Coordinates of C-alpha atoms in Angstrom, one line a residue:
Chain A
X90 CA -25.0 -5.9 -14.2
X91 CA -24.4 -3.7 -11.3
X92 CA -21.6 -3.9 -8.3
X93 CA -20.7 -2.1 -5.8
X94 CA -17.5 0.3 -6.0
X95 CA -15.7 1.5 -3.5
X96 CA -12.7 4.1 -5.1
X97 CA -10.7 5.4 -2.1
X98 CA -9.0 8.8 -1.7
X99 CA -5.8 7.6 -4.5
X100 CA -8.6 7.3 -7.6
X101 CA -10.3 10.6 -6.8
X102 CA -6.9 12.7 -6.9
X103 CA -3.6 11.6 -8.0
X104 CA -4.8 8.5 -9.5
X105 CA -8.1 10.1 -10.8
X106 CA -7.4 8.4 -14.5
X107 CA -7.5 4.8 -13.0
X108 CA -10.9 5.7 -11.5
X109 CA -11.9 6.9 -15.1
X110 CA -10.8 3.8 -16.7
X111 CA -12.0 1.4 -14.3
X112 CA -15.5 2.7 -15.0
X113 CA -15.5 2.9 -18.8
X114 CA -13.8 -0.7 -19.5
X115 CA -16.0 -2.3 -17.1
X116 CA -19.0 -0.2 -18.7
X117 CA -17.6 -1.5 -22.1
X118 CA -17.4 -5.4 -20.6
X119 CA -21.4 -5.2 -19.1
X120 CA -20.4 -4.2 -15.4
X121 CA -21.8 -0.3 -13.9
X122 CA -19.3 0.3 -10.9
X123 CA -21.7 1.8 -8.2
X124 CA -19.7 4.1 -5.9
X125 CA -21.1 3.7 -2.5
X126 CA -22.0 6.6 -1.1
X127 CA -20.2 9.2 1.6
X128 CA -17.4 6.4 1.8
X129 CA -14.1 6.8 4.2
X130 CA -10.5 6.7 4.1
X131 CA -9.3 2.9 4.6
X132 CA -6.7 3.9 7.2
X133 CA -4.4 2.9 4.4
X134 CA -1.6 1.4 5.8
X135 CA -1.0 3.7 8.6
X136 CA -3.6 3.1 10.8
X137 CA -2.0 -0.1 11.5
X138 CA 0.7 1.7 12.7
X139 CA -0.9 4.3 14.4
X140 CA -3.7 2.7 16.0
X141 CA -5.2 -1.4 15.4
X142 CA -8.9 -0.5 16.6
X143 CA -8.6 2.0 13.9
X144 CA -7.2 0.5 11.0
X145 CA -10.1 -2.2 11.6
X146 CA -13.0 0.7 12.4
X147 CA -12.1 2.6 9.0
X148 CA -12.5 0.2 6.8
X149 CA -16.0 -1.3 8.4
X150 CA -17.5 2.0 8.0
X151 CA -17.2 1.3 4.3
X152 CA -18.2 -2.5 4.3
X153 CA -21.3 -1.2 6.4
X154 CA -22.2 1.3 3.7
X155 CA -21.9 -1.0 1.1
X156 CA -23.6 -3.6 2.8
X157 CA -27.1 -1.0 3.4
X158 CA -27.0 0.0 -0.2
X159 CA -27.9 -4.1 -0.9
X160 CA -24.3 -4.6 -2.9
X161 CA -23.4 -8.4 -2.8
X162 CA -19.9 -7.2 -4.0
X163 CA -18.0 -4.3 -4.0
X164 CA -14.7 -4.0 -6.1
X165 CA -11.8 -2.1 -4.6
X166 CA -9.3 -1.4 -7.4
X167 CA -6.6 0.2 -5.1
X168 CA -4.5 -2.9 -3.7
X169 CA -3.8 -0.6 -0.4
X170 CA -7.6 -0.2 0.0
X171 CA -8.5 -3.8 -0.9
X172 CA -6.3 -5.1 1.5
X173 CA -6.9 -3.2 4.3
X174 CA -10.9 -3.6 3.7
X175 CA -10.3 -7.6 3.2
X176 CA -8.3 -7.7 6.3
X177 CA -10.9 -5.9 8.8
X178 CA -13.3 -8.2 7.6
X179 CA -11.5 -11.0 8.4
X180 CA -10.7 -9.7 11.4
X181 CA -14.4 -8.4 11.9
X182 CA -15.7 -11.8 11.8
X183 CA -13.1 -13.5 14.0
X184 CA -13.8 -11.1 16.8
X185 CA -17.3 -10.5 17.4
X186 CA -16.2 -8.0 20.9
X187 CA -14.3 -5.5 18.2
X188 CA -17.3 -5.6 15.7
X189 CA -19.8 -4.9 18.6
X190 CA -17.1 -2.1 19.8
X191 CA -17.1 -0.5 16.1
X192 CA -20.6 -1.5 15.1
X193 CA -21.8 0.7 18.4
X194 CA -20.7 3.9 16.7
X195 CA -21.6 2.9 13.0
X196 CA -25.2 4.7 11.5
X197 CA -25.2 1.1 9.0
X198 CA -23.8 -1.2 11.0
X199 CA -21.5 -4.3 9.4
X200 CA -23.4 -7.3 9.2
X201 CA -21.6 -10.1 6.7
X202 CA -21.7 -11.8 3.3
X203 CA -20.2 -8.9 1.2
X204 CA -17.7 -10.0 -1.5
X205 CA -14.5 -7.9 -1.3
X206 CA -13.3 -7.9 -4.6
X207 CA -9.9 -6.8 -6.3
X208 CA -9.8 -5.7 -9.7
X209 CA -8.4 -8.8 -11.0
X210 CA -11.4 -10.8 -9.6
X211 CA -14.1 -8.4 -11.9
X212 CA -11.9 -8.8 -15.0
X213 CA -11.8 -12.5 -14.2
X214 CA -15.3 -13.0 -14.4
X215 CA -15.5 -10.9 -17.5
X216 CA -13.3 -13.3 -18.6
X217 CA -15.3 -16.4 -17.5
X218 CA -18.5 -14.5 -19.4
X219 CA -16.4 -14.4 -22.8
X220 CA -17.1 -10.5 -22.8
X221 CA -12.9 -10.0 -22.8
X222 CA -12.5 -11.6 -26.1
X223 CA -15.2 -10.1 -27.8
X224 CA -14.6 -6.4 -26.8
X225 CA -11.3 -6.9 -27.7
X226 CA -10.7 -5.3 -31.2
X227 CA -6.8 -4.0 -31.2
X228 CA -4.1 -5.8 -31.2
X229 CA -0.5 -4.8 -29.6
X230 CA 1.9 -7.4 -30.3
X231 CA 4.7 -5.6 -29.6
X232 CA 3.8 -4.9 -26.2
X233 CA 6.2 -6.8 -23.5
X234 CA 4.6 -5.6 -20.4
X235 CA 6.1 -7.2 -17.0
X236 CA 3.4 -7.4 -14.4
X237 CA 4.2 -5.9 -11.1
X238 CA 1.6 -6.7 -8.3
X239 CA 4.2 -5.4 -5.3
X240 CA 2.9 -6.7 -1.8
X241 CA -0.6 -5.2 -1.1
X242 CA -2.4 -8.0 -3.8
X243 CA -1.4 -11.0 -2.5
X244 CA 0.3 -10.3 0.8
X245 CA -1.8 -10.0 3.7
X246 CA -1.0 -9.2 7.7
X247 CA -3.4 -11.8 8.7
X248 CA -4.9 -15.1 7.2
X249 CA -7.4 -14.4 4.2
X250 CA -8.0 -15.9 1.6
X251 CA -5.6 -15.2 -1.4
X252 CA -7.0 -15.8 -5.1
X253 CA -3.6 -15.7 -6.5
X254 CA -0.5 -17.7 -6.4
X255 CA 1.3 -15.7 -3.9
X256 CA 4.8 -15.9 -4.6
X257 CA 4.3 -16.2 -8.4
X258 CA 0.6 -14.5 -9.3
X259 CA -0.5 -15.1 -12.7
X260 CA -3.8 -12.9 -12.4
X261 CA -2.8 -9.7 -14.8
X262 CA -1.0 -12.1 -17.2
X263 CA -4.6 -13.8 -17.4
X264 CA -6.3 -10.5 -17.9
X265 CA -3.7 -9.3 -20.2
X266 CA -3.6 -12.7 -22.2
X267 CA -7.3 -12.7 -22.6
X268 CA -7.0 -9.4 -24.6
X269 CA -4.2 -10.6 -26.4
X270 CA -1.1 -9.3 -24.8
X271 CA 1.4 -11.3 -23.7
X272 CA 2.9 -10.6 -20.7
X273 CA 6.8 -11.7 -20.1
X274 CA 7.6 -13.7 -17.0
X275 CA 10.0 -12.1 -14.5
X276 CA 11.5 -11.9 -10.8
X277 CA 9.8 -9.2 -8.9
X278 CA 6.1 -9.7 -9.5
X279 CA 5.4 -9.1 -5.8
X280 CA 8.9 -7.0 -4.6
X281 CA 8.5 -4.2 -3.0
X282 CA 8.1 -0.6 -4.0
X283 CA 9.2 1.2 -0.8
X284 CA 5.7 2.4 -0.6
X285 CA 5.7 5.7 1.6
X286 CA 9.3 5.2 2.2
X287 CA 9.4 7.1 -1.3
X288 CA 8.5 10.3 0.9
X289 CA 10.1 9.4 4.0
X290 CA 13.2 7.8 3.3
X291 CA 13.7 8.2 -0.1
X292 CA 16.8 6.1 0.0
X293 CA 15.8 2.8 0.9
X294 CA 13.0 3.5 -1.7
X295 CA 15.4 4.4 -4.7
X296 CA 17.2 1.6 -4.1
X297 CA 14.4 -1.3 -4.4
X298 CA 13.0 0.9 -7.6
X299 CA 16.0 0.9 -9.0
X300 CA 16.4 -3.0 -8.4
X301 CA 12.9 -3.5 -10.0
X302 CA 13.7 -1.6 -12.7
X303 CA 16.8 -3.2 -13.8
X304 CA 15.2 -6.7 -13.7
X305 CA 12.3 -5.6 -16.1
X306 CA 14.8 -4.0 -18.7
X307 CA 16.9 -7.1 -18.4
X308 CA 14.1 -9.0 -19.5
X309 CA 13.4 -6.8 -22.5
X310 CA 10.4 -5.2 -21.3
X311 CA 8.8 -2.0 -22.7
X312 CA 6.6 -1.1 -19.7
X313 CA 5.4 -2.2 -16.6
X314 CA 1.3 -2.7 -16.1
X315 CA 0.1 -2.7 -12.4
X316 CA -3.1 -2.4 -10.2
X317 CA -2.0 -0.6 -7.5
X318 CA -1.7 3.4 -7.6
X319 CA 0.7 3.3 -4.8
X320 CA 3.6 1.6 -6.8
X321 CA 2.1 3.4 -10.3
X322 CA 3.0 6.6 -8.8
X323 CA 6.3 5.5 -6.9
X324 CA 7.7 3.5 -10.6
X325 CA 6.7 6.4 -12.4
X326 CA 7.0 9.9 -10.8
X327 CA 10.7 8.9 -9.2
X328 CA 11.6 7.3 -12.5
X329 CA 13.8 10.0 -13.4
X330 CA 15.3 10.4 -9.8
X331 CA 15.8 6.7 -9.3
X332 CA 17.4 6.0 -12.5
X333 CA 20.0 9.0 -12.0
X334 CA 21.3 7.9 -9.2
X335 CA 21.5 4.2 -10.2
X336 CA 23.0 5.0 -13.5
X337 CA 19.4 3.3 -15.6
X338 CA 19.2 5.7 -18.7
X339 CA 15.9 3.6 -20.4
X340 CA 12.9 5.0 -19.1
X341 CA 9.6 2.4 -19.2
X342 CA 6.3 4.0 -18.8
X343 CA 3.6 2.9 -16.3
X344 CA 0.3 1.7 -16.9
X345 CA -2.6 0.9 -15.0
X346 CA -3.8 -2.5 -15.5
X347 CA -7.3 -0.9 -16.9
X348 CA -5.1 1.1 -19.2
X349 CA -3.7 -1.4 -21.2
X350 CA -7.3 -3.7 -21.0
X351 CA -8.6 -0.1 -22.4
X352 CA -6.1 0.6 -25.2
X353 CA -6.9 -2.9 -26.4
X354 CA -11.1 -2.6 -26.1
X355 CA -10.2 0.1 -28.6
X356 CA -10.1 3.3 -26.3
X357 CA -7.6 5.9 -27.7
X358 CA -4.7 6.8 -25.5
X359 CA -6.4 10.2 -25.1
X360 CA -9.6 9.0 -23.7
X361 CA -8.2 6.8 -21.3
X362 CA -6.1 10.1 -19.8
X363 CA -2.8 8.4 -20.8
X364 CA -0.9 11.8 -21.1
X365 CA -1.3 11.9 -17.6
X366 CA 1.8 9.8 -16.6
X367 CA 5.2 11.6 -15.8
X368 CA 7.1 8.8 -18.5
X369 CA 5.8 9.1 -21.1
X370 CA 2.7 6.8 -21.9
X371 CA 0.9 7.5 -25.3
X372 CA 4.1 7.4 -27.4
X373 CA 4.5 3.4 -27.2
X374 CA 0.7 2.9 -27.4
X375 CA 0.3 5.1 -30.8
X376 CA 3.4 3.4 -32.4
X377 CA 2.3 0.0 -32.0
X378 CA -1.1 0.3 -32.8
X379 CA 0.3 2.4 -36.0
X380 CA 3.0 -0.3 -36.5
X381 CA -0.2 -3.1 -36.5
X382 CA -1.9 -1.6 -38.9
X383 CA 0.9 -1.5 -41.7
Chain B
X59 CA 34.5 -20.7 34.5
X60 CA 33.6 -18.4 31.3
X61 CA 31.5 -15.5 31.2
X62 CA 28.4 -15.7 29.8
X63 CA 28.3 -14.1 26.2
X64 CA 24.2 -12.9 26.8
X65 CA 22.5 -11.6 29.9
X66 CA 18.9 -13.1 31.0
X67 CA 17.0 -12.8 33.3
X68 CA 13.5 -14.2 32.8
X69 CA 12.1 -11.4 35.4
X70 CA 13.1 -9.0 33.2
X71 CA 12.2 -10.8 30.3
X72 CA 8.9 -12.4 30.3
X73 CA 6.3 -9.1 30.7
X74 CA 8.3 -7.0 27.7
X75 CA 7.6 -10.5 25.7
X76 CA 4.7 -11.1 26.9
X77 CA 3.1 -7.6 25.7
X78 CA 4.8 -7.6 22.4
X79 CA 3.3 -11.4 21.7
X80 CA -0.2 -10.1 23.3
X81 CA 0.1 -6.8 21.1
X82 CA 1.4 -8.0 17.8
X83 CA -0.9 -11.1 17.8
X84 CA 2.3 -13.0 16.9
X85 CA 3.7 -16.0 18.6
X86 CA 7.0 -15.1 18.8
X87 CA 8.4 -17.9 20.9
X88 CA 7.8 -20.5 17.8
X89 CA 10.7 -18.8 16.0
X90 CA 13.4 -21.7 15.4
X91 CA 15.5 -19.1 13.6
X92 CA 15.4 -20.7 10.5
X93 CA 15.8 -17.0 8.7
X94 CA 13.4 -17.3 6.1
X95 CA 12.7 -14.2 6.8
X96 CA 15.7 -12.8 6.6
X97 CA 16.3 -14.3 3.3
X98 CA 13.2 -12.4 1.4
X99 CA 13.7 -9.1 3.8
X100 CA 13.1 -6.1 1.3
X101 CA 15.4 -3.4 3.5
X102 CA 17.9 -6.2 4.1
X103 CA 20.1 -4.0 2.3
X104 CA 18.9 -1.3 4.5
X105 CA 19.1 -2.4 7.9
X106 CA 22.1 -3.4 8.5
X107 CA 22.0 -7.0 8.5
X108 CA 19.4 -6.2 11.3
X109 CA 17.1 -9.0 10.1
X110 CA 13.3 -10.3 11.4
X111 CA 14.8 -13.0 13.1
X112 CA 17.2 -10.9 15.1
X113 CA 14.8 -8.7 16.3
X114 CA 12.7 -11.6 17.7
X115 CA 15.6 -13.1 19.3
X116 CA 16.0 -9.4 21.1
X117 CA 12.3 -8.8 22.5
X118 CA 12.8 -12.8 23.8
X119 CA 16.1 -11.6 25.1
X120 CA 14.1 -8.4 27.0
X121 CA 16.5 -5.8 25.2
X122 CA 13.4 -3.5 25.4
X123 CA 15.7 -0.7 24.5
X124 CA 17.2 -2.2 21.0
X125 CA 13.6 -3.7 20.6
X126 CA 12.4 -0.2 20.0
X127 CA 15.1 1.1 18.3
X128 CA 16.9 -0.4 15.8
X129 CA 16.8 -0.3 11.7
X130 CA 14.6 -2.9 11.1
X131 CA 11.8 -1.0 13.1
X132 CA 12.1 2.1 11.3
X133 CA 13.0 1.2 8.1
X134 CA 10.9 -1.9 7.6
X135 CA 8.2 -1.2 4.9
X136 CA 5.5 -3.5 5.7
X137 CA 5.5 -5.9 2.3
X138 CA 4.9 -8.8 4.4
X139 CA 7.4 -11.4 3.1
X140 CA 8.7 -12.3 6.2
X141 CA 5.5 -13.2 7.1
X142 CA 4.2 -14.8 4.2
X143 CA 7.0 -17.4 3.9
X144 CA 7.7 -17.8 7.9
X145 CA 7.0 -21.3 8.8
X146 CA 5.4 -20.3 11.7
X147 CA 3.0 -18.2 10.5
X148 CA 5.2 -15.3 12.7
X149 CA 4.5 -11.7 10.5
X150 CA 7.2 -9.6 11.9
X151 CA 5.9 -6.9 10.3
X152 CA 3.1 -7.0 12.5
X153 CA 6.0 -7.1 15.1
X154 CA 7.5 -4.0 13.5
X155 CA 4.1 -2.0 13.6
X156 CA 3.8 -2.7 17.4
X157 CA 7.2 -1.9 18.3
X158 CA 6.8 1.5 16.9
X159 CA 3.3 1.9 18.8
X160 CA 5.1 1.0 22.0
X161 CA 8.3 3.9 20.8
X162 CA 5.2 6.1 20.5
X163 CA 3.6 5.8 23.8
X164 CA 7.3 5.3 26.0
X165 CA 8.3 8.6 24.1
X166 CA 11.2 6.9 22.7
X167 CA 13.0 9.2 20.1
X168 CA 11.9 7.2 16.9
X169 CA 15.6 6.4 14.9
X170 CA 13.5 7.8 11.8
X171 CA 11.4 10.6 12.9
X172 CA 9.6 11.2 9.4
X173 CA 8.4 7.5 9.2
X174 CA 6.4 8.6 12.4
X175 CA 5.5 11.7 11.2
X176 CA 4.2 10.3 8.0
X177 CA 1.7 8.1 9.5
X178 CA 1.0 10.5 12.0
X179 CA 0.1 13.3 9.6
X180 CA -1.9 10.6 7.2
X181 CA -4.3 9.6 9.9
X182 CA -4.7 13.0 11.3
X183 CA -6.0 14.0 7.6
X184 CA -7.7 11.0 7.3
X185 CA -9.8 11.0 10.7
X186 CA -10.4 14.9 10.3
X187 CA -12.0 14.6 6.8
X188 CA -13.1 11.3 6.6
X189 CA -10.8 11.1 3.4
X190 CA -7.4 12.2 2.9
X191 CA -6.6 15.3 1.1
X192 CA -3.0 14.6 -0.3
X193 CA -2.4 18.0 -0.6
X194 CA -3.2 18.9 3.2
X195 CA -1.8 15.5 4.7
X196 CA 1.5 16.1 2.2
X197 CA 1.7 19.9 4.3
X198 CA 1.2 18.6 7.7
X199 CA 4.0 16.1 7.2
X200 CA 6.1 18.4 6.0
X201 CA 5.8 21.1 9.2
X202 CA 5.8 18.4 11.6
X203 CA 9.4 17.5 9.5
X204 CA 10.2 21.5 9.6
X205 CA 8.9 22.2 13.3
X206 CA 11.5 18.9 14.2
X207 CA 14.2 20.7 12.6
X208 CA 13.7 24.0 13.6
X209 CA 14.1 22.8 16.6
X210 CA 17.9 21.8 16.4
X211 CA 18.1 25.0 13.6
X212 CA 19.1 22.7 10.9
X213 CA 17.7 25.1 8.3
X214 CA 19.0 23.4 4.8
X215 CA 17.9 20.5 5.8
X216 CA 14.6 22.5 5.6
X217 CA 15.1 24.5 2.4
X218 CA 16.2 20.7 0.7
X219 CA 13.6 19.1 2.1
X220 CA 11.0 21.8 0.5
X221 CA 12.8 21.9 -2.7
X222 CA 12.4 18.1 -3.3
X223 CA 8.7 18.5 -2.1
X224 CA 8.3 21.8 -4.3
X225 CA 10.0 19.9 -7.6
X226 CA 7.9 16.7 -7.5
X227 CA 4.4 19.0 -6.5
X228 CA 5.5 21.0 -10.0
X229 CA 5.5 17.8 -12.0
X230 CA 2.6 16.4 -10.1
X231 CA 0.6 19.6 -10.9
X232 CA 1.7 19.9 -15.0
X233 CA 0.6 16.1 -15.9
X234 CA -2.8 17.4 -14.0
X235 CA -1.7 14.8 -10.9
X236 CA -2.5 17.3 -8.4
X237 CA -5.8 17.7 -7.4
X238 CA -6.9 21.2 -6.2
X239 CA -10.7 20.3 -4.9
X240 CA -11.0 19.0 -1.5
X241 CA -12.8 15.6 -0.7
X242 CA -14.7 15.0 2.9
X243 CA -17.0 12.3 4.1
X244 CA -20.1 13.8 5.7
X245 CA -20.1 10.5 7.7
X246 CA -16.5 12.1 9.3
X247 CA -18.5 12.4 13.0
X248 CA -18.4 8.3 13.6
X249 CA -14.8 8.5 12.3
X250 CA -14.2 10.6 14.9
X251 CA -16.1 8.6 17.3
X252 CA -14.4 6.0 16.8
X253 CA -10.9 7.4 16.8
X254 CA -12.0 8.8 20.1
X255 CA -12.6 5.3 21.5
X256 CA -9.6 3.9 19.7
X257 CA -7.3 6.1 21.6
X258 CA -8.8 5.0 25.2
X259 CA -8.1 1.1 23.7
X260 CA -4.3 2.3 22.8
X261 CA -2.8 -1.0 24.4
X262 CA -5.8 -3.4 23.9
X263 CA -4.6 -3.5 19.9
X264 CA -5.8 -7.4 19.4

């Protein structure tokens, strides 16, 4: 089976191991990712505060694209993308002045009936097909992930439809759970990261990290396992900074959703690029797979 | 006969209301101040106690000039909460965004210039290659933040500023985070197009 997959600018540079490991575990589970071609830039989420028309015109470019090529569904694994491409759908379809405006400079115009998916949707299909609990051959029992969605998964600026509880989502302890990890329950599933406050006002940032962080140690958790590369980098690359200044001296690594579903396909820590986080991520990995096979 | 604690005029009022409900999309005026909102707020620690609720009360009160700058514009992060849980489907965020568009175009000193530049310096990377080079956009930030300081010639705030940057690039580049190619979307012309067009529709934004 083939779908469409749209990576955005995040999985082909600082994130480039989530773009690696979306395709091989979804390769593994019976699903070729098919990056659409000559793709844009979402806007992210400054467009919407630079300019509306914009933030709406990025994205269509895309679903146009994706819609040519003959994709019924494109998956969009970064939440900032998949938000902002769900959105200007919506948004797309409401308004049919603003799709005429956008579609008027567009080489494949955006016509309708693609399925925006997130990552969690793909995995729950694979989930649905039985191809999860076949593939998956290790076992890491002594991994207490918390899930952290932060707000771009479930929290939308306009009405869409949300496949997720969302206040208390359950999708990555579903995917998790189907490989046999069991994810602990916590308070701040869908808190916020601070996003790009990180680089512009590093304060307020630091300070809802450091909050996060202290609820998922308090819980007893070993790492945290998220979709979104914006709060991957954010948890883990200011780690160290946050935790100094908020007196936190455990450190949890960071994995990407696909990471963990990887490790437990059978994919060595290696393969999947796990050495690539800035806390350490292979260490916990090796000692529990080592520690299940005593 | 006491003195009226709040000054209103609806004169005054109703066209500053008017354009932030027309701009933001949001009904502002079904705001029973229940303060949901400010109950979930993410920066409420932040701001102040400059909560969602307050700074629809001041754009229905026509203080045009707190409107556009106060805490709660600038710091607010865009997570959505307030909107997700307002009973009125109100998402100040959405609020927050236009209020900073309107800053923007009334060359109102932003109360957090870097926010502005940040977004500023994202799109221009984005619209200019069609994807965003995190390595360019992360250097046109920066001298916009530099050419603002330079300007009052507050120099260490400069040479921190670049030493932060220069630390976390250091780490970024050793666990191979950094990405030295350069991405670009041939289709970068309709981008452009359409950024052109967006900018003649700055204050149609529904």
């Amino acid at each position: 089976m083939e779908i469409g997959y749209y990576p955005g600018c995040s999985l082909k540079q600082s994130s480039a191991l989530y773009d690696l490991q979306s395709r091989m575990v979804f390769s593994l589970l019976g699903v070729e990712l098919k990056e659409i071609g000559d793709w844009n830039c979402c806007g992210a989420t400054s467009a919407g505060k630079v300019n509306d028309f914009l933030a709406v015109a990025m994205p269509a470019r895309n679903i146009g694209i994706a819609e040519a090529a003959g994709f019924d569904e494109v998956v969009i694994p970064c939440s900032a993308c998949y938000s902002r491409t769900l959105v200007a759908q919506k948004r797309l379809e409401e308004n049919p002045g603003l799709r005429t405006e956008i579609n008027s400079e567009l080489k494949r115009k955006v016509k309708n009936g693609l399925k925006i998916s997130s990552i969690l949707e793909v995995f729950m299909d694979r989930i649905d097909a039985g191809a999860m609990k076949e593939k998956a051959v290790k076992k890491f029992r002594g991994l207490k992930p918390v899930c952290y969605y932060g707000c771009m998964q479930t929290r939308f600026p306009y009405t869409v439809p949300v496949p997720d509880n969302v206040e208390n989502p359950q999708g990555m302890e579903t995917v998790l759970a189907s490989v046999g990890v069991k994810a602990l329950d916590w308070n701040c599933k869908t808190w916020c990261c601070g996003a790009s406050a990180a680089v512009n006002d590093a304060d307020t940032a630091f300070s809802l990290m450091a909050k996060i962080m202290k609820e998922a140690l308090q819980r007893g958790a070993n790492c945290f396992v998220v979709t979104c590369p914006m709060c991957q980098l954010n948890l883990d690359a200011h780690q160290d900074s946050f935790c100094e200044k908020y007196g936190i001296e455990e450190r949890l690594p960071v994995y990407f959703i696909t990471e963990v579903v990887g490790a437990a396909l059978g994919f060595a820590p290696e393969i999947l690029q796990a050495d690539r986080h800035f806390i350490d991520g292979t260490t916990l990995l090796k000692e529990l797979e080592e520690h299940e096979q005593k | 006969m006491t003195e009226s604690a709040i000054e209103f005029s609806p004169e005054r009022t109703t066209p500053f209301l008017q354009e932030v409900m027309e701009r933001s999309g949001q009904m502002l005026t079904a705001c029973y101040q229940c303060r949901r909102c400010a109950a979930g707020c993410t920066v409420g620690d932040e701001t102040g106690c400059f909560t969602p609720n307050l700074l629809i009360r001041t754009v229905m009160l026509g203080d045009r000039e707190t409107a556009l700058s106060n805490p709660l514009v600038w710091k607010c992060v865009s997570c959505y909460t307030c909107g997700t849980r307002c009973p009125n489907d109100i998402q100040t965020a959405r609020i927050t965004e236009t209020l900073k568009k309107m800053a923007k175009e009334e060359h109102v000193e932003p109360m957090m210039p870097k926010v502005k530049e940040f977004h500023d310096a994202f799109v221009e990377s984005g619209v200019r290659w069609g994807r965003v080079n995190e390595v360019e956009f992360m250097g046109i930030y920066e001298s916009k933040a530099a050419l603002r300081e330079a300007k009052v010639k507050n120099y260490d705030a400069i040479v921190e500023e670049i030493k932060a940057q220069a630390r976390l690039g250091l780490t970024m580049f050793k666990k191979k985070r950094m990405h030295t190619g350069f991405l670009m979307a041939s289709g970068r012309r309709e981008i452009k197009a359409l950024y052109k067009k967006a900018q003649e529709m700055t204050t149609i934004d529904q």
